[in-house]
PDB file of C-alpha atoms in Angstrom:
ATOM      1  CA  GLN A  23     198.468 246.488  18.086  1.00 57.00           C
ATOM      2  CA  GLY A  24     199.782 250.067  17.616  1.00 62.00           C
ATOM      3  CA  ILE A  25     202.796 248.805  15.588  1.00 69.00           C
ATOM      4  CA  MET A  26     201.496 249.373  12.077  1.00 72.00           C
ATOM      5  CA  ASP A  27     198.467 250.914  10.246  1.00 75.00           C
ATOM      6  CA  PHE A  28     196.183 248.418   8.581  1.00 78.00           C
ATOM      7  CA  GLU A  29     193.376 249.122   6.211  1.00 84.00           C
ATOM      8  CA  TYR A  30     191.093 246.589   4.599  1.00 87.00           C
ATOM      9  CA  VAL A  31     188.935 247.908   1.724  1.00 91.00           C
ATOM     10  CA  PRO A  32     186.362 245.260   0.591  1.00 92.00           C
ATOM     11  CA  PHE A  33     185.859 246.417  -2.988  1.00 92.00           C
ATOM     12  CA  GLY A  34     188.200 244.438  -5.160  1.00 88.00           C
ATOM     13  CA  ASN A  35     187.861 244.939  -8.918  1.00 89.00           C
ATOM     14  CA  ALA A  36     184.343 246.226  -8.685  1.00 92.00           C
ATOM     15  CA  PHE A  37     183.284 249.409 -10.435  1.00 92.00           C
ATOM     16  CA  VAL A  38     180.512 251.915 -10.321  1.00 93.00           C
ATOM     17  CA  GLU A  39     178.303 252.085 -13.319  1.00 91.00           C
ATOM     18  CA  ILE A  40     178.412 255.583 -14.786  1.00 92.00           C
ATOM     19  CA  LYS A  41     176.551 257.020 -17.873  1.00 90.00           C
ATOM     20  CA  GLU A  42     179.784 257.808 -19.694  1.00 88.00           C
ATOM     21  CA  CYS A  43     180.748 254.116 -19.596  1.00 89.00           C
ATOM     22  CA  ALA A  44     177.817 252.373 -20.985  1.00 80.00           C
ATOM     23  CA  ASP A  45     179.682 249.740 -22.975  1.00 72.00           C
ATOM     24  CA  PRO A  46     179.717 246.503 -20.795  1.00 64.00           C
ATOM     25  CA  SER A  47     182.922 245.290 -22.398  1.00 65.00           C
ATOM     26  CA  ASN A  48     184.998 248.088 -20.873  1.00 67.00           C
ATOM     27  CA  ASP A  49     183.037 249.519 -17.854  1.00 84.00           C
ATOM     28  CA  TYR A  50     185.826 248.823 -15.290  1.00 86.00           C
ATOM     29  CA  THR A  51     188.572 250.238 -17.419  1.00 88.00           C
ATOM     30  CA  CYS A  52     186.390 253.225 -18.389  1.00 91.00           C
ATOM     31  CA  TRP A  53     185.345 253.905 -14.810  1.00 92.00           C
ATOM     32  CA  LYS A  54     188.988 253.916 -13.619  1.00 90.00           C
ATOM     33  CA  ARG A  55     189.928 256.265 -16.536  1.00 90.00           C
ATOM     34  CA  LYS A  56     187.044 258.707 -15.880  1.00 93.00           C
ATOM     35  CA  CYS A  57     186.932 258.545 -12.046  1.00 93.00           C
ATOM     36  CA  GLY A  58     190.446 257.537 -11.018  1.00 91.00           C
ATOM     37  CA  PRO A  59     193.693 259.319 -10.188  1.00 88.00           C
ATOM     38  CA  LYS A  60     194.455 260.075 -13.883  1.00 87.00           C
ATOM     39  CA  ALA A  61     190.908 261.386 -14.691  1.00 91.00           C
ATOM     40  CA  THR A  62     190.747 264.813 -16.326  1.00 90.00           C
ATOM     41  CA  PRO A  63     188.129 267.304 -15.256  1.00 90.00           C
ATOM     42  CA  PRO A  64     185.248 267.457 -15.360  1.00 91.00           C
ATOM     43  CA  ILE A  65     184.870 264.329 -13.372  1.00 91.00           C
ATOM     44  CA  PRO A  66     181.457 262.683 -13.981  1.00 92.00           C
ATOM     45  CA  SER A  67     179.034 263.462 -11.226  1.00 92.00           C
ATOM     46  CA  ASP A  68     177.911 259.843 -10.867  1.00 92.00           C
ATOM     47  CA  CYS A  69     181.444 258.354 -10.302  1.00 93.00           C
ATOM     48  CA  PHE A  70     180.463 257.180  -6.844  1.00 94.00           C
ATOM     49  CA  THR A  71     176.645 257.230  -6.926  1.00 92.00           C
ATOM     50  CA  GLY A  72     175.720 254.624  -9.533  1.00 89.00           C
ATOM     51  CA  SER A  73     175.104 250.902  -9.139  1.00 91.00           C
ATOM     52  CA  ILE A  74     178.143 248.836  -8.150  1.00 92.00           C
ATOM     53  CA  ASN A  75     179.066 245.960 -10.435  1.00 91.00           C
ATOM     54  CA  CYS A  76     181.283 243.323  -8.760  1.00 92.00           C
ATOM     55  CA  GLN A  77     183.868 241.234 -10.695  1.00 89.00           C
ATOM     56  CA  HIS A  78     182.392 237.936  -9.337  1.00 89.00           C
ATOM     57  CA  GLY A  79     178.731 238.942  -9.278  1.00 89.00           C
ATOM     58  CA  SER A  80     176.066 239.817  -6.794  1.00 91.00           C
ATOM     59  CA  GLY A  81     177.350 237.530  -4.069  1.00 92.00           C
ATOM     60  CA  GLU A  82     180.648 239.315  -3.933  1.00 92.00           C
ATOM     61  CA  CYS A  83     178.730 242.724  -3.810  1.00 94.00           C
ATOM     62  CA  TYR A  84     176.705 241.357  -0.883  1.00 95.00           C
ATOM     63  CA  GLY A  85     179.852 240.280   0.870  1.00 95.00           C
ATOM     64  CA  ASN A  86     181.590 243.652   0.319  1.00 95.00           C
ATOM     65  CA  LEU A  87     178.502 245.437   1.768  1.00 96.00           C
ATOM     66  CA  VAL A  88     178.444 243.203   4.878  1.00 97.00           C
ATOM     67  CA  GLU A  89     182.171 243.687   5.440  1.00 96.00           C
ATOM     68  CA  VAL A  90     182.122 247.535   5.049  1.00 97.00           C
ATOM     69  CA  CYS A  91     179.180 247.575   7.527  1.00 98.00           C
ATOM     70  CA  VAL A  92     181.017 245.363  10.025  1.00 98.00           C
ATOM     71  CA  LYS A  93     184.129 247.453   9.655  1.00 96.00           C
ATOM     72  CA  ASN A  94     182.089 250.543  10.333  1.00 97.00           C
ATOM     73  CA  MET A  95     180.307 248.981  13.300  1.00 97.00           C
ATOM     74  CA  THR A  96     183.644 248.102  14.952  1.00 97.00           C
ATOM     75  CA  ASN A  97     185.001 251.617  14.448  1.00 96.00           C
ATOM     76  CA  ASN A  98     187.421 250.363  11.741  1.00 92.00           C
ATOM     77  CA  ASN A  99     189.284 248.269  14.326  1.00 91.00           C
ATOM     78  CA  PRO A 100     190.902 245.414  12.462  1.00 90.00           C
ATOM     79  CA  TRP A 101     191.274 243.424  15.664  1.00 88.00           C
ATOM     80  CA  LYS A 102     187.474 243.312  15.747  1.00 93.00           C
ATOM     81  CA  TYR A 103     186.404 243.203  12.105  1.00 94.00           C
ATOM     82  CA  MET A 104     189.039 240.853  10.593  1.00 92.00           C
ATOM     83  CA  PRO A 105     188.060 237.850  12.685  1.00 94.00           C
ATOM     84  CA  PHE A 106     184.528 238.335  11.373  1.00 95.00           C
ATOM     85  CA  VAL A 107     185.841 238.727   7.781  1.00 94.00           C
ATOM     86  CA  ASP A 108     187.899 235.580   8.156  1.00 92.00           C
ATOM     87  CA  CYS A 109     184.821 233.663   9.359  1.00 94.00           C
ATOM     88  CA  PHE A 110     182.555 235.160   6.712  1.00 93.00           C
ATOM     89  CA  GLU A 111     184.948 234.363   3.808  1.00 90.00           C
ATOM     90  CA  ALA A 112     185.775 230.856   5.205  1.00 87.00           C
ATOM     91  CA  HIS A 113     186.081 228.162   2.482  1.00 75.00           C
ATOM     92  CA  GLU A 114     183.104 226.144   3.538  1.00 77.00           C
ATOM     93  CA  PRO A 115     179.560 225.530   2.268  1.00 77.00           C
ATOM     94  CA  GLY A 116     177.344 228.603   2.650  1.00 78.00           C
ATOM     95  CA  ALA A 117     180.204 231.032   3.203  1.00 79.00           C
ATOM     96  CA  GLY A 118     179.122 234.611   2.212  1.00 85.00           C
ATOM     97  CA  SER A 119     175.489 233.895   2.645  1.00 90.00           C
ATOM     98  CA  LYS A 120     173.057 235.710   4.886  1.00 92.00           C
ATOM     99  CA  ALA A 121     172.930 232.698   7.198  1.00 93.00           C
ATOM    100  CA  HIS A 122     176.605 232.500   7.310  1.00 92.00           C
ATOM    101  CA  MET A 123     176.766 236.219   8.091  1.00 95.00           C
ATOM    102  CA  GLU A 124     174.399 235.672  11.088  1.00 95.00           C
ATOM    103  CA  LYS A 125     176.479 232.762  12.349  1.00 94.00           C
ATOM    104  CA  CYS A 126     179.728 234.764  12.106  1.00 95.00           C
ATOM    105  CA  ALA A 127     178.106 237.821  13.702  1.00 96.00           C
ATOM    106  CA  LYS A 128     176.885 235.846  16.656  1.00 97.00           C
ATOM    107  CA  GLN A 129     180.291 234.207  16.977  1.00 96.00           C
ATOM    108  CA  TYR A 130     181.978 237.623  17.253  1.00 97.00           C
ATOM    109  CA  ASN A 131     179.254 239.390  19.347  1.00 97.00           C
ATOM    110  CA  LEU A 132     177.909 241.502  16.497  1.00 97.00           C
ATOM    111  CA  SER A 133     174.263 242.198  15.754  1.00 97.00           C
ATOM    112  CA  PRO A 134     173.124 240.392  12.575  1.00 97.00           C
ATOM    113  CA  THR A 135     170.143 242.677  12.565  1.00 97.00           C
ATOM    114  CA  ALA A 136     172.315 245.813  12.623  1.00 98.00           C
ATOM    115  CA  ILE A 137     174.564 244.332   9.816  1.00 98.00           C
ATOM    116  CA  ALA A 138     171.485 243.508   7.697  1.00 97.00           C
ATOM    117  CA  SER A 139     169.988 246.916   8.271  1.00 98.00           C
ATOM    118  CA  CYS A 140     173.342 248.592   7.249  1.00 98.00           C
ATOM    119  CA  GLU A 141     173.983 246.475   4.158  1.00 96.00           C
ATOM    120  CA  SER A 142     170.435 246.990   2.838  1.00 96.00           C
ATOM    121  CA  GLY A 143     170.158 250.691   3.637  1.00 96.00           C
ATOM    122  CA  PRO A 144     171.681 254.048   2.918  1.00 96.00           C
ATOM    123  CA  THR A 145     174.568 253.587   5.288  1.00 97.00           C
ATOM    124  CA  GLY A 146     175.842 250.548   3.391  1.00 97.00           C
ATOM    125  CA  LYS A 147     175.552 252.473   0.127  1.00 96.00           C
ATOM    126  CA  ALA A 148     177.491 255.420   1.528  1.00 96.00           C
ATOM    127  CA  LEU A 149     180.183 253.144   2.935  1.00 97.00           C
ATOM    128  CA  MET A 150     180.535 251.469  -0.463  1.00 96.00           C
ATOM    129  CA  ALA A 151     180.902 254.796  -2.123  1.00 95.00           C
ATOM    130  CA  VAL A 152     183.853 255.441   0.221  1.00 95.00           C
ATOM    131  CA  ALA A 153     185.342 251.985  -0.581  1.00 94.00           C
ATOM    132  CA  ALA A 154     184.922 252.754  -4.332  1.00 93.00           C
ATOM    133  CA  ARG A 155     186.588 256.170  -4.036  1.00 93.00           C
ATOM    134  CA  THR A 156     189.491 254.701  -1.969  1.00 90.00           C
ATOM    135  CA  THR A 157     190.007 251.799  -4.392  1.00 88.00           C
ATOM    136  CA  VAL A 158     189.862 253.724  -7.656  1.00 89.00           C
ATOM    137  CA  MET A 159     192.318 256.332  -6.317  1.00 86.00           C
ATOM    138  CA  VAL A 160     195.128 253.804  -5.842  1.00 81.00           C
ATOM    139  CA  LYS A 161     197.599 254.387  -8.673  1.00 75.00           C
ATOM    140  CA  GLY A 162     198.696 251.223 -10.459  1.00 73.00           C
ATOM    141  CA  MET A 163     196.309 248.844  -8.724  1.00 76.00           C
ATOM    142  CA  ASP A 164     195.490 246.242 -11.333  1.00 73.00           C
ATOM    143  CA  TYR A 165     195.003 243.123  -9.226  1.00 73.00           C
ATOM    144  CA  VAL A 166     193.655 242.160  -5.809  1.00 78.00           C
ATOM    145  CA  PRO A 167     194.436 241.680  -3.096  1.00 76.00           C
ATOM    146  CA  TYR A 168     196.652 244.775  -3.333  1.00 78.00           C
ATOM    147  CA  PHE A 169     199.114 245.515  -0.521  1.00 78.00           C
ATOM    148  CA  THR A 170     201.574 248.293   0.156  1.00 78.00           C
ATOM    149  CA  LEU A 171     204.195 248.144   2.917  1.00 78.00           C
ATOM    150  CA  ASN A 172     206.016 251.321   3.774  1.00 77.00           C
ATOM    151  CA  GLY A 173     205.013 252.810   0.482  1.00 75.00           C
ATOM    152  CA  LYS A 174     206.181 249.855  -1.645  1.00 78.00           C
ATOM    153  CA  VAL A 175     203.809 247.611  -3.522  1.00 79.00           C
ATOM    154  CA  LEU A 176     203.885 244.040  -2.280  1.00 79.00           C
ATOM    155  CA  LYS A 177     203.174 241.843  -5.361  1.00 76.00           C
ATOM    156  CA  ASN A 178     202.884 238.481  -3.442  1.00 74.00           C
ATOM    157  CA  SER A 179     200.360 238.634  -0.593  1.00 73.00           C
ATOM    158  CA  ASP A 180     201.373 235.060   0.361  1.00 78.00           C
ATOM    159  CA  ASN A 181     204.585 236.525   1.832  1.00 77.00           C
ATOM    160  CA  LEU A 182     202.960 239.318   3.839  1.00 81.00           C
ATOM    161  CA  LEU A 183     204.243 238.234   7.203  1.00 84.00           C
ATOM    162  CA  GLU A 184     207.742 237.682   5.770  1.00 87.00           C
ATOM    163  CA  ALA A 185     207.732 241.125   4.119  1.00 85.00           C
ATOM    164  CA  VAL A 186     206.562 242.826   7.414  1.00 86.00           C
ATOM    165  CA  CYS A 187     209.275 240.958   9.348  1.00 88.00           C
ATOM    166  CA  ASN A 188     211.978 241.824   6.770  1.00 87.00           C
ATOM    167  CA  ASP A 189     210.970 245.550   7.008  1.00 85.00           C
ATOM    168  CA  TRP A 190     210.760 245.558  10.810  1.00 85.00           C
ATOM    169  CA  GLU A 191     213.140 247.959  12.520  1.00 84.00           C
ATOM    170  CA  GLY A 192     214.304 247.062  16.068  1.00 84.00           C
ATOM    171  CA  THR A 193     213.612 243.925  18.050  1.00 87.00           C
ATOM    172  CA  LYS A 194     211.513 241.507  15.986  1.00 87.00           C
ATOM    173  CA  PRO A 195     208.252 240.427  17.584  1.00 84.00           C
ATOM    174  CA  PRO A 196     207.642 236.731  18.366  1.00 85.00           C
ATOM    175  CA  GLY A 197     205.701 236.121  15.097  1.00 83.00           C
ATOM    176  CA  CYS A 198     208.833 236.988  13.144  1.00 86.00           C
ATOM    177  CA  LYS A 199     211.073 234.412  14.710  1.00 75.00           C
TER     178      LYS A 199
END
């Protein structure tokens, strides 16, 4: 804790449906082109206000909403929200469902009612708009999960710990030995 900055943005390869990108065959590409870092003005006014379409369907969108709400409820503290995310995304029957959200919330002393209220209301929608804006502005992001370490893109997230340890300056922590 206090050693590195960590930010988790649950948005993946989702996109916001905008009027200028009505062709379903290229909505994601069109949205990135019209609303992303290489967009040329005028930027469409609905870049971050339309419906969100997730790469893996409505279940992924629900999960993203739940996770941005939990992240917000824990004041963006990864030590508090990542254990919930790990539980919620576990590879087990029912993972990502409302019942599973409730189970994980109780396990980590979070209010299932507050999470449900957030994900189904204006707060969840506003938090997803922030996640969309954050994600679309990453230059060169064409896959997920996407990691940068000290400004360099880390292509293989399976080696995250190894990469962090290799970049470490000074005495290595116990997890690097």
